[in-house]
Short mmCIF file of C-alpha atoms and ligand atoms in Angstrom, two decimals:
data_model
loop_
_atom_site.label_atom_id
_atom_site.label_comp_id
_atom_site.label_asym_id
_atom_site.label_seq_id
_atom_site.Cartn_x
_atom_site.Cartn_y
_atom_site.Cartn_z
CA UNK A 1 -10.14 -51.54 -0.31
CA UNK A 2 -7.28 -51.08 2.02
CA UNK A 3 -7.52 -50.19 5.84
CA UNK A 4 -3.98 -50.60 6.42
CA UNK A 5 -2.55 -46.42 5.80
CA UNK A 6 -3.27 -44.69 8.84
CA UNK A 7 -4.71 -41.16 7.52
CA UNK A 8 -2.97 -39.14 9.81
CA UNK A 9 0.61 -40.42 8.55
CA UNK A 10 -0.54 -39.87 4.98
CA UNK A 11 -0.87 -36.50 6.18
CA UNK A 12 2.32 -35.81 7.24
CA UNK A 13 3.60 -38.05 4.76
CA UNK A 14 1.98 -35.19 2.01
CA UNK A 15 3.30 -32.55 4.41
CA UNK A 16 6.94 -33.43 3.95
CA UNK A 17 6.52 -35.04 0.33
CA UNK A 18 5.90 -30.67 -0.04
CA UNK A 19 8.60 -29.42 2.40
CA UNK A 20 11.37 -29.73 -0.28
CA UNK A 21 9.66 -27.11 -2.42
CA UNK A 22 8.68 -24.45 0.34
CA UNK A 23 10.31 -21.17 1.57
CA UNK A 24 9.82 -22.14 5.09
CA UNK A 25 12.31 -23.34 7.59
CA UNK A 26 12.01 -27.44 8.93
CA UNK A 27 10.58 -26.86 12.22
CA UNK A 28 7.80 -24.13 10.96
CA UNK A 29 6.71 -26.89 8.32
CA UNK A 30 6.95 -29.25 11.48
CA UNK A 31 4.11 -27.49 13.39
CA UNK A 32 2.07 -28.21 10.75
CA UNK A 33 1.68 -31.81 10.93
CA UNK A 34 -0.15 -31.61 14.21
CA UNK A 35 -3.23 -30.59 15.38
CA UNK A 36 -3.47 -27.82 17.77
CA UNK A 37 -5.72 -29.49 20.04
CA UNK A 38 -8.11 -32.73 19.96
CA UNK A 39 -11.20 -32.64 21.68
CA UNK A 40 -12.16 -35.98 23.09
CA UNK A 41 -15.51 -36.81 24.16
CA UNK A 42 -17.76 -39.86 25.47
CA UNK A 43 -21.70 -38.67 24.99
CA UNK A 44 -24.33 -40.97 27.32
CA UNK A 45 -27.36 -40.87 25.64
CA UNK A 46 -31.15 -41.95 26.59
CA UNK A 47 -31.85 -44.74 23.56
CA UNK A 48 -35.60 -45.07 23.22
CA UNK A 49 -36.15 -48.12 25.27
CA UNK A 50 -34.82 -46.65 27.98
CA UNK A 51 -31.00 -47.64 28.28
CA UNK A 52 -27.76 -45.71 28.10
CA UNK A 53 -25.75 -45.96 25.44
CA UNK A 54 -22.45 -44.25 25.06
CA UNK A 55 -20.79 -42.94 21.93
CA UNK A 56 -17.23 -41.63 21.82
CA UNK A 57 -16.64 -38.66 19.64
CA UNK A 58 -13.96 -35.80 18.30
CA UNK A 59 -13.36 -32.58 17.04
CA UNK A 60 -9.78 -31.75 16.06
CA UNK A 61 -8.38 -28.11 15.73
CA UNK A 62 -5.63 -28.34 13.31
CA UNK A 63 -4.59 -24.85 12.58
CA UNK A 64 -5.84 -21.66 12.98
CA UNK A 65 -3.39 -19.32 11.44
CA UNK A 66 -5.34 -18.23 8.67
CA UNK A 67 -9.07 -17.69 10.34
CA UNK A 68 -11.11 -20.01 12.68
CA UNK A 69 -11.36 -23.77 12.55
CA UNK A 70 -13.61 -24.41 10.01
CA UNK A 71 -14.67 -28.53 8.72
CA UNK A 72 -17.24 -30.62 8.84
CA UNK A 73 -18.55 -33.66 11.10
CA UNK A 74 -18.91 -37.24 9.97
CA UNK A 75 -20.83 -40.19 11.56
CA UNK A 76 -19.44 -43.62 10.58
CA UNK A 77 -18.23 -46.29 12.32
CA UNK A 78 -14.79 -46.14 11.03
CA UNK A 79 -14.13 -42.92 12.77
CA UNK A 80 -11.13 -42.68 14.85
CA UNK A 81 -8.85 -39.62 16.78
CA UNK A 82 -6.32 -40.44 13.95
CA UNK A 83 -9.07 -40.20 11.30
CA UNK A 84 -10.63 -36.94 12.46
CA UNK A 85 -7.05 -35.38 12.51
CA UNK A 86 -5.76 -36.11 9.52
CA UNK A 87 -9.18 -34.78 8.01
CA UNK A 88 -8.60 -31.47 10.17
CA UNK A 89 -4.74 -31.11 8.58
CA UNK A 90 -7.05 -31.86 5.20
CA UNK A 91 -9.28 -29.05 5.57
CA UNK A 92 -6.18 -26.75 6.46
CA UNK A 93 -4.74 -27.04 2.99
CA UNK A 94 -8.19 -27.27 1.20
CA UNK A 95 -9.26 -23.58 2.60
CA UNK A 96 -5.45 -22.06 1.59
CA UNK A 97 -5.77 -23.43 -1.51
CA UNK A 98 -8.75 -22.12 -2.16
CA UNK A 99 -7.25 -19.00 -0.47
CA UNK A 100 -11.03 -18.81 1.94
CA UNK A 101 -10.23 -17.04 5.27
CA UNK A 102 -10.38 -20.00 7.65
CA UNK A 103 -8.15 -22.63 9.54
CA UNK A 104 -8.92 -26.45 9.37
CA UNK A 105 -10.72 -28.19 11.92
CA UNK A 106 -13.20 -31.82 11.82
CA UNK A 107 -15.06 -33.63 13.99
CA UNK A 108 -16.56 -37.03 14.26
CA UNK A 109 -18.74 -39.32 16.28
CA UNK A 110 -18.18 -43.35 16.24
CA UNK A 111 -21.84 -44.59 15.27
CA UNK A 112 -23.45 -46.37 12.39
CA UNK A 113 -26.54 -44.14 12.16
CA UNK A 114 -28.63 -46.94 10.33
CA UNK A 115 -29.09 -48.64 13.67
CA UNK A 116 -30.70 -45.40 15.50
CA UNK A 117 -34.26 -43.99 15.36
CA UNK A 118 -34.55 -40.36 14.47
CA UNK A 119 -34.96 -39.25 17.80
CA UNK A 120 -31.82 -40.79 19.38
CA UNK A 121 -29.70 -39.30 16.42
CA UNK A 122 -31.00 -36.17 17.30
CA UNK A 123 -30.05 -36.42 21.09
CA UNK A 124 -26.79 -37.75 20.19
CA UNK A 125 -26.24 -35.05 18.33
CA UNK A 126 -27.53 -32.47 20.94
CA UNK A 127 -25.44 -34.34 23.64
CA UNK A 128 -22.51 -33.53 21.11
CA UNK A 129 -23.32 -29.98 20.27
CA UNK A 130 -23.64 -29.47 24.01
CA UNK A 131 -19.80 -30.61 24.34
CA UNK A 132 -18.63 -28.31 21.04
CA UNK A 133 -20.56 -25.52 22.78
CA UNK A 134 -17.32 -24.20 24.42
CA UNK A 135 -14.76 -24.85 21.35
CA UNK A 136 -17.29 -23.47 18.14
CA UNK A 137 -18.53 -19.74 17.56
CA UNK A 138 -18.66 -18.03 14.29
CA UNK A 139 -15.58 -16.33 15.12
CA UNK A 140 -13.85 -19.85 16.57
CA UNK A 141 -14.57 -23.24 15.62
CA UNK A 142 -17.29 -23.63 12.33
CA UNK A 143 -18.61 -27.10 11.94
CA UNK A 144 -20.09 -28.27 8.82
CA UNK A 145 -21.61 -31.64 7.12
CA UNK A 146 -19.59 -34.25 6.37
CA UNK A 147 -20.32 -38.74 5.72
CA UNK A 148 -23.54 -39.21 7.17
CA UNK A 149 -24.24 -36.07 8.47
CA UNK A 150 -26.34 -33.26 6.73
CA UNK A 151 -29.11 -30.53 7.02
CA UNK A 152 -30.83 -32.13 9.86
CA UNK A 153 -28.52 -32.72 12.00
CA UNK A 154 -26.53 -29.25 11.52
CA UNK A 155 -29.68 -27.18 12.10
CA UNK A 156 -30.02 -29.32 15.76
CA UNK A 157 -26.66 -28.26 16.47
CA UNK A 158 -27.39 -25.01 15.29
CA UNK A 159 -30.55 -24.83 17.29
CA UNK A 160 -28.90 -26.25 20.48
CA UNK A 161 -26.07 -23.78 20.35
CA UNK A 162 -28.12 -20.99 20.44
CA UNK A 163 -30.66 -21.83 23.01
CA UNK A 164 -27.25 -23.11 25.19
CA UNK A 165 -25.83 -19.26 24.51
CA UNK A 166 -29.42 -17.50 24.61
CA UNK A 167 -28.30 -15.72 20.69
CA UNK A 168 -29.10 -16.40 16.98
CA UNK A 169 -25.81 -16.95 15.46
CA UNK A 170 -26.52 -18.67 12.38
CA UNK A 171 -22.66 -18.60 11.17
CA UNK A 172 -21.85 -20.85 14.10
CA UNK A 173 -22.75 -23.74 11.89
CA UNK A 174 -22.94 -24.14 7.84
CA UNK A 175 -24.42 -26.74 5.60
CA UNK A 176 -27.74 -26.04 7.05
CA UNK A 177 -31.81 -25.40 5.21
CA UNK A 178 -32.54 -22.46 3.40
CA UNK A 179 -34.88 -21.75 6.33
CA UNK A 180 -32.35 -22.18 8.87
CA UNK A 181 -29.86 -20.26 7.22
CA UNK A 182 -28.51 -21.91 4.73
CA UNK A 183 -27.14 -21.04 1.26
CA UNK A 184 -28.36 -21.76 -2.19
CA UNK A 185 -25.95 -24.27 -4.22
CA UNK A 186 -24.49 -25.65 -0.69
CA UNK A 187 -25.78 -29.39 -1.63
CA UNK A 188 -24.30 -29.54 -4.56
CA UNK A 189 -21.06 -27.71 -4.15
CA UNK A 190 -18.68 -30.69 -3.53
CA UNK A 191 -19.78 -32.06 -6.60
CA UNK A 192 -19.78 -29.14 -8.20
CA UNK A 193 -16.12 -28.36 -7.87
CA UNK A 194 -15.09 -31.60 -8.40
CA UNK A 195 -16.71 -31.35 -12.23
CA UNK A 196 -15.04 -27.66 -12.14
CA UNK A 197 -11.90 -29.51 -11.95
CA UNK A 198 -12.28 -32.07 -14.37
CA UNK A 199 -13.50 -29.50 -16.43
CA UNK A 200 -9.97 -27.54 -16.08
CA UNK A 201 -7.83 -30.75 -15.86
CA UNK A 202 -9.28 -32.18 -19.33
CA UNK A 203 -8.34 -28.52 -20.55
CA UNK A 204 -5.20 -28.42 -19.68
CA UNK A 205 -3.92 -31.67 -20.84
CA UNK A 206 -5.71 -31.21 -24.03
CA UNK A 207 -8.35 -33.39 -23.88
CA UNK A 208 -11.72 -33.44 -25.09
CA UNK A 209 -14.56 -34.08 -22.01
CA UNK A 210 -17.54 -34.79 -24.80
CA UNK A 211 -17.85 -38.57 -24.94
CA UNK A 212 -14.68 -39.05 -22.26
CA UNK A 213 -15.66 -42.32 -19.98
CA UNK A 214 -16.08 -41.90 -16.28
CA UNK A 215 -15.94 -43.89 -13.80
CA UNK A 216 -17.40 -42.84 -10.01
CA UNK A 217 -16.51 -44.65 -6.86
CA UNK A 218 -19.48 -43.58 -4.10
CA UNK A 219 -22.20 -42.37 -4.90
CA UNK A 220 -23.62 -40.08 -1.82
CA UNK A 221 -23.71 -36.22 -1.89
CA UNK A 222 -20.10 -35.28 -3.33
CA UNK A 223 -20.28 -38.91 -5.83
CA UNK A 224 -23.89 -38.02 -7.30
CA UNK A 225 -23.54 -34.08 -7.75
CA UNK A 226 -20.19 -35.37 -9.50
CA UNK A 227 -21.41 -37.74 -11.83
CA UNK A 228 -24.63 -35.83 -12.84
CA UNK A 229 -22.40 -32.44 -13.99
CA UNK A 230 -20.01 -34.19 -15.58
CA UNK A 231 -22.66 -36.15 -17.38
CA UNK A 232 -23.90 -32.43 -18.52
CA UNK A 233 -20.57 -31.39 -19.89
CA UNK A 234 -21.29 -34.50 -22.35
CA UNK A 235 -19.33 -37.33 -20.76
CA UNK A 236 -20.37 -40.76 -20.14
CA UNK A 237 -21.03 -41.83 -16.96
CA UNK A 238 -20.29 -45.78 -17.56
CA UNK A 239 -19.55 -46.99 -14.12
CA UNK A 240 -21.01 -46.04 -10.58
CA UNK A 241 -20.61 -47.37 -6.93
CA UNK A 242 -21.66 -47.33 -3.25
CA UNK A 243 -20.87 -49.87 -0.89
CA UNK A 244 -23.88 -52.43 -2.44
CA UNK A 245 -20.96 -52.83 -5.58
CA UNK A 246 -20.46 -51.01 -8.80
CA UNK A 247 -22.91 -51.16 -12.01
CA UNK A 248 -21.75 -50.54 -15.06
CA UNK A 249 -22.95 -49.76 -18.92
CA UNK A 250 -20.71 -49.33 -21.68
CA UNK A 251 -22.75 -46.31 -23.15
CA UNK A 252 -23.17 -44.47 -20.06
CA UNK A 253 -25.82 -43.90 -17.70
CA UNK A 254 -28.56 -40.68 -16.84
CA UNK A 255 -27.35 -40.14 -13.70
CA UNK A 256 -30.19 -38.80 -12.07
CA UNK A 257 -32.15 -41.89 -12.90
CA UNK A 258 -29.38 -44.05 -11.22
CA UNK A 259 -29.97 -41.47 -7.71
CA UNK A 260 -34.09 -42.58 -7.85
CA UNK A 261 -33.17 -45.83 -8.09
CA UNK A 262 -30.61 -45.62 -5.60
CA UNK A 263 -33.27 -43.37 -3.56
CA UNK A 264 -35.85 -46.25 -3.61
CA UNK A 265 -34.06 -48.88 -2.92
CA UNK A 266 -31.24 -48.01 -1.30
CA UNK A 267 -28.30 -48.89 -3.41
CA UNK A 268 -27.22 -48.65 -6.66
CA UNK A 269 -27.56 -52.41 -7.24
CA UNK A 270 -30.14 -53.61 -9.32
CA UNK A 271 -30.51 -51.04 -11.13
CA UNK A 272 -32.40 -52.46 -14.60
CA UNK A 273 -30.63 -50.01 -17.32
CA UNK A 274 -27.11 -51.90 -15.93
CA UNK A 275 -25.13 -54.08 -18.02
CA UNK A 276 -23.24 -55.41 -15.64
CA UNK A 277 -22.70 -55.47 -11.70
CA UNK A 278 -19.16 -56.18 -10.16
CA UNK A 279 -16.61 -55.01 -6.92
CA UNK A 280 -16.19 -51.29 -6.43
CA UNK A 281 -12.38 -52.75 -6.47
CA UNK A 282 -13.32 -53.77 -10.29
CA UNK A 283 -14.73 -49.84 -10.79
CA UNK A 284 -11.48 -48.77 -9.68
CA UNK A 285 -9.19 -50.48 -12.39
CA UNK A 286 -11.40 -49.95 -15.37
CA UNK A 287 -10.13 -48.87 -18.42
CA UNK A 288 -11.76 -45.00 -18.56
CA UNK A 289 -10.77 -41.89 -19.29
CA UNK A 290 -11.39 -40.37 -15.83
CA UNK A 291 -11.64 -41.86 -12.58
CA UNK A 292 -13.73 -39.95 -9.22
CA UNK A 293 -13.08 -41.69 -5.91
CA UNK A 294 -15.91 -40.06 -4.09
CA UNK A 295 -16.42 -42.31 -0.94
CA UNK A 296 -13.79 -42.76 1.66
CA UNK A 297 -10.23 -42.34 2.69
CA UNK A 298 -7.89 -45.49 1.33
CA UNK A 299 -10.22 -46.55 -1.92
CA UNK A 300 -6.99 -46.57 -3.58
CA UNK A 301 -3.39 -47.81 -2.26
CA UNK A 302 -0.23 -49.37 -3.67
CA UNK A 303 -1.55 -52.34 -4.62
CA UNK A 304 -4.71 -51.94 -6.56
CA UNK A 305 -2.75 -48.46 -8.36
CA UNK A 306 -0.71 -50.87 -10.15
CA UNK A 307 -4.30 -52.04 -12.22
CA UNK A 308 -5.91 -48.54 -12.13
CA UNK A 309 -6.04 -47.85 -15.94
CA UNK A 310 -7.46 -44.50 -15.84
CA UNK A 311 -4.79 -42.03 -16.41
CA UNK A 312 -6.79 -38.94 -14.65
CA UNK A 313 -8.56 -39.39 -11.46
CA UNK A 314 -10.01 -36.20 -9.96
CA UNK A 315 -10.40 -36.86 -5.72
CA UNK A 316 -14.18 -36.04 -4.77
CA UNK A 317 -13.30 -38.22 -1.44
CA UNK A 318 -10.92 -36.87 1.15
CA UNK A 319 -7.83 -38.75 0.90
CA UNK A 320 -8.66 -41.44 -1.11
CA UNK A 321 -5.07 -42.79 -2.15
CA UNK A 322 -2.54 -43.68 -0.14
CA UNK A 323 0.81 -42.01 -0.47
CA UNK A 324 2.09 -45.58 -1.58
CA UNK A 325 -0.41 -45.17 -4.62
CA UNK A 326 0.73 -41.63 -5.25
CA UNK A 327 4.14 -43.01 -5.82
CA UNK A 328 2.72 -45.40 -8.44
CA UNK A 329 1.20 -43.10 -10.01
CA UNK A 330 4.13 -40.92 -10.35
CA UNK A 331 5.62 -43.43 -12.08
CA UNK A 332 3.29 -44.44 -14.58
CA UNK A 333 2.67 -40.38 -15.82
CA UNK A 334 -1.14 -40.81 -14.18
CA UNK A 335 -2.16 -37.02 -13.26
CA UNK A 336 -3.91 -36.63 -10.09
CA UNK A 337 -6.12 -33.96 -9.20
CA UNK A 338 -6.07 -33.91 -5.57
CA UNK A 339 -8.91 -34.05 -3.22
CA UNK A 340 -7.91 -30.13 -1.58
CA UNK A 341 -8.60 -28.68 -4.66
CA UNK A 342 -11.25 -31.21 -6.26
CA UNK A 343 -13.70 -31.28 -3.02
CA UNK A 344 -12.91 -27.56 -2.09
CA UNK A 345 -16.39 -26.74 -3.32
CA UNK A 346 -18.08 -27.50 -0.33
CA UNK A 347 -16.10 -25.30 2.82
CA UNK A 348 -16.21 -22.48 -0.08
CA UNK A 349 -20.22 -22.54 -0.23
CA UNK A 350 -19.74 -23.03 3.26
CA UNK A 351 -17.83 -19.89 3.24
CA UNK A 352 -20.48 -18.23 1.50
CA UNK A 353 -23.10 -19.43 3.53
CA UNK A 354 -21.06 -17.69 6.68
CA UNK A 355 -20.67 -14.44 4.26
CA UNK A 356 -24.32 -14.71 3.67
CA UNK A 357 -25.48 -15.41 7.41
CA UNK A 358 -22.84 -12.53 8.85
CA UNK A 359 -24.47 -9.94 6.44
CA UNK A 360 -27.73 -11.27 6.47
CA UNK A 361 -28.39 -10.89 3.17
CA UNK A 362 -29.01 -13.81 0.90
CA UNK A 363 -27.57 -14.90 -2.84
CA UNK A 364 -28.86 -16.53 -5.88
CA UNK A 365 -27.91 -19.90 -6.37
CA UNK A 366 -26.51 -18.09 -9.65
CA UNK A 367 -24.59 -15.95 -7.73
CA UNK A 368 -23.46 -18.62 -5.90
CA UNK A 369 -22.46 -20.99 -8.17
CA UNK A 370 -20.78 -18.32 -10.65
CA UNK A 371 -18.39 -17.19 -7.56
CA UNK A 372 -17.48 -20.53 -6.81
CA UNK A 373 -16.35 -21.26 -10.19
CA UNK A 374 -14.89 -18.01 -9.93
CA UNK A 375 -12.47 -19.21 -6.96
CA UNK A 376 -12.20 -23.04 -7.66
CA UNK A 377 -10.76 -21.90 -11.61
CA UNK A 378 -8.23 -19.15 -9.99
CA UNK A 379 -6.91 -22.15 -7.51
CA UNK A 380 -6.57 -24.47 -10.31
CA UNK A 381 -4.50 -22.15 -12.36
CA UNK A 382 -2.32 -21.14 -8.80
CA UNK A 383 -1.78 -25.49 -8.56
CA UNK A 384 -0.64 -25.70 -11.82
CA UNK A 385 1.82 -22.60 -11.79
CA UNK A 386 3.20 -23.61 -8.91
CA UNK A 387 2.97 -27.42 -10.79
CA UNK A 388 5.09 -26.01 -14.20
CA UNK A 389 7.34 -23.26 -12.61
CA UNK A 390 8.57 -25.04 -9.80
CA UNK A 391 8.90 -28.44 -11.60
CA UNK A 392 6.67 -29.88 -9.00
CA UNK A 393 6.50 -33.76 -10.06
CA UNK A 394 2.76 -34.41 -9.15
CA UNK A 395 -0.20 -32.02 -8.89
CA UNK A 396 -1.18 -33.20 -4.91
CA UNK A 397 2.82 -31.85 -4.44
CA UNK A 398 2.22 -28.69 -6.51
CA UNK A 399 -1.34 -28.12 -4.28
CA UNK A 400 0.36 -28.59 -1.03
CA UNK A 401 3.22 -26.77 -1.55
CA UNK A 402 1.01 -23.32 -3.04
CA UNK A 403 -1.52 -23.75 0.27
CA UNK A 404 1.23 -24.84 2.71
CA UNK A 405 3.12 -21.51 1.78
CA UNK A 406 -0.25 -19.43 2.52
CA UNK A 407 0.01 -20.70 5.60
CA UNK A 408 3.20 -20.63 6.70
CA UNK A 409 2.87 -16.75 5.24
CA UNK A 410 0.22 -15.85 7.68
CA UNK A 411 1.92 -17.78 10.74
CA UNK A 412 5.39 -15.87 10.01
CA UNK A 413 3.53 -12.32 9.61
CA UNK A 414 1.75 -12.56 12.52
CA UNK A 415 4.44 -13.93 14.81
CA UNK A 416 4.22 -16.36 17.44
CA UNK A 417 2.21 -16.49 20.85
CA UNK A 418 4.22 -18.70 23.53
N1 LIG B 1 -17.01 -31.82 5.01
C1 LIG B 1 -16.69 -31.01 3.87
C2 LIG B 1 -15.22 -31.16 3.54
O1 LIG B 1 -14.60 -32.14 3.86
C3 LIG B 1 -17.15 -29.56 4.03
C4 LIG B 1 -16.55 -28.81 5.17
C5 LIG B 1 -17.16 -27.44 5.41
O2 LIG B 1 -18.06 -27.05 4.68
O3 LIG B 1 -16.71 -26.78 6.36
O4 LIG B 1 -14.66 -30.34 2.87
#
């Protein structure tokens, strides 16, 4: 794995890789390569023996021209203000594609939360909510999960919002319990539109998903979700991954057994039904008929493209290639089905769950799911217009270009506020 792009350049990189197909003038495309505003925060926390510990933390604004900030928060100790921007710009583009009613926004804290108790996460994470309290509102900011973070710690921020504000505003926050608020099919909506668009992209190049070999790079929320529901459309699941190293089986595994073993003992590794175990780097360049980066930004740059074999990879990850792998891959005719698009799933439960929350009134996980397909299939078929009637040359360009436009739409009809 590379470290070396810097996220936020690959941003702007993908911004003007799109600029040459837009109806918008230089410096309007311009404004949308920076954030807004970065918050910037150091939290001092009580650790359970008694000492202080600081932990620095963000939450970018990217754009709000289309409806408030809306992404999620990760913990990891790769974060970085450069990180948590370019993932703000990310969400941006995700929720126009999608065409869901908010800007783009993220947020991050630099922390390994293995090495913390229960209790200090949940004071960090109070100590941070505390700081948001002035930028997020259901009508403002809208924070969500992200690596790392989940239920818990979203109903604590939830909880220490509205004591802070004396209110119940359950919208303030999504990705939350069913008894805090949350929605139905919320867990496994990344996933979920990530199979969606495997689903469409094997359909529209003509190929047939039963017995297709996958390959999945991470297996957490988004990587799991994945590999089970493509495993249901009839695919095999031959290769899998978290940071222990990949396992592989040449006639596929059950997925769900792979997540209890992964569940009791941590990783994926040793997991008896395997064949064999190698690199995640090896996972990356086998030779199957679908690839799903589904961990972290940079799995993928110029280098190791040159051995990916795979000629479709669907993006459950945000920003897992590097625009210098995006260039190989225009070159060797490999279609990629970017990230915006392929993760969208989650900010549009998200968006339900806000629906859901505002009205108080509750969906099936039915409901749920078929409206999500509803949106995620209407986007794909918007990416690849814009992909065969603009002669687009790559799918991320023809995805960028269709959500860039929604934005610069709603920034030129509502006109400008010094
Ligand atoms: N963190 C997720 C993402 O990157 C979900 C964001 C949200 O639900 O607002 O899309």
């Amino acid at each position: 794995m590379s470290d070396q792009a810097n996220p936020f350049e690959s941003l702007q990189e993908q911004v003007d890789d799109a600029s040459a197909y837009l109806d918008a003038s230089d410096d309007v495309v311009n404004r949308l390569k920076h954030p807004e505003r970065v918050l910037e925060t150091n939290l001092s926390v009580e650790m359970d023996d008694g000492s202080v510990e600081v932990f620095k933390a963000f939450r970018s604004e990217f754009n709000g021209d289309r409806g408030p900030y809306k992404g999620g928060i990760r913990y990891h100790p790769n974060v970085s203000r450069d990180e948590v921007k370019a993932l703000s710009g990310w969400m941006v583009y995700k929720c126009a594609i999608v065409g869901i009613p908010y800007g783009g926004g993220k947020g991050g804290i630099i922390i390994d939360p293995d090495d913390y108790s229960e209790g200090e996460l949940e004071r960090i994470t109070r100590s941070f909510a505390k700081e948001l309290r002035p930028f997020i509102g259901e009508d403002k900011d809208i924070p969500a999960p992200d690596v790392n973070t989940g239920q818990r710690e979203m109903n604590w921020i939830k909880d220490t919002y509205e004591t802070l504000e004396n209110t119940t505003e359950p919208g303030v926050i999504t990705g939350k319990a069913l008894d805090s608020g949350g929605s139905e099919g919320r867990v496994e909506a990344t996933g979920r539109s990530t199979m969606l668009t495997a689903r469409e992209a094997f359909d529209y190049l003509g190929r047939d998903m039963e017995g297709a070999s996958v390959a999945v790079q991470g297996y957490g929320n988004a990587g799991w979700i994945a590999a089970k529901l493509i495993d249901e459309l009839g695919a095999n699941v031959v290769s899998v991954s978290d940071s222990s190293g990949a396992i592989y089986r040449e006639d596929g595994f059950d997925p769900r057994d792979v997540k209890d073993h992964k569940n009791e003992t941590g990783s994926v590794s040793g997991y008896p039904g395997a064949q064999e175990e190698f690199s995640n780097r090896d996972l990356l360049t086998l030779d199957v008929d679908l690839l799903v980066p589904a961990a972290l930004e940079n799995a993928i740059d110029g280098d190791l493209a040159t051995d990916v074999q795979a000629d479709v990879i669907v993006e459950a990850a945000n920003g897992p290639l590097t625009p210098d792998a995006d260039d190989v891959f225009a070159e060797t005719d490999t279609y990629v089905f970017p990230d915006i698009l392929a993760n969208a799933g989650g900010v549009t439960v998200s968006y339900f769950e806000w629906v859901q929350n505002r009205q108080r009134f509750y969906w099936s996980e039915e409901r749920v799911n078929d409206e999500l397909e509803t949106i995620i299939v209407s986007a794909f078929d918007d990416l690849i217009e814009a992909y065969e009637e603009n002669d687009v040359p790559t799918m991320r360009q023809a995805a960028y270009v269709v959500a860039i436009q929604r934005v610069v739409d709603a920034y030129e009809e509502s006109g400008n506020w010094p």
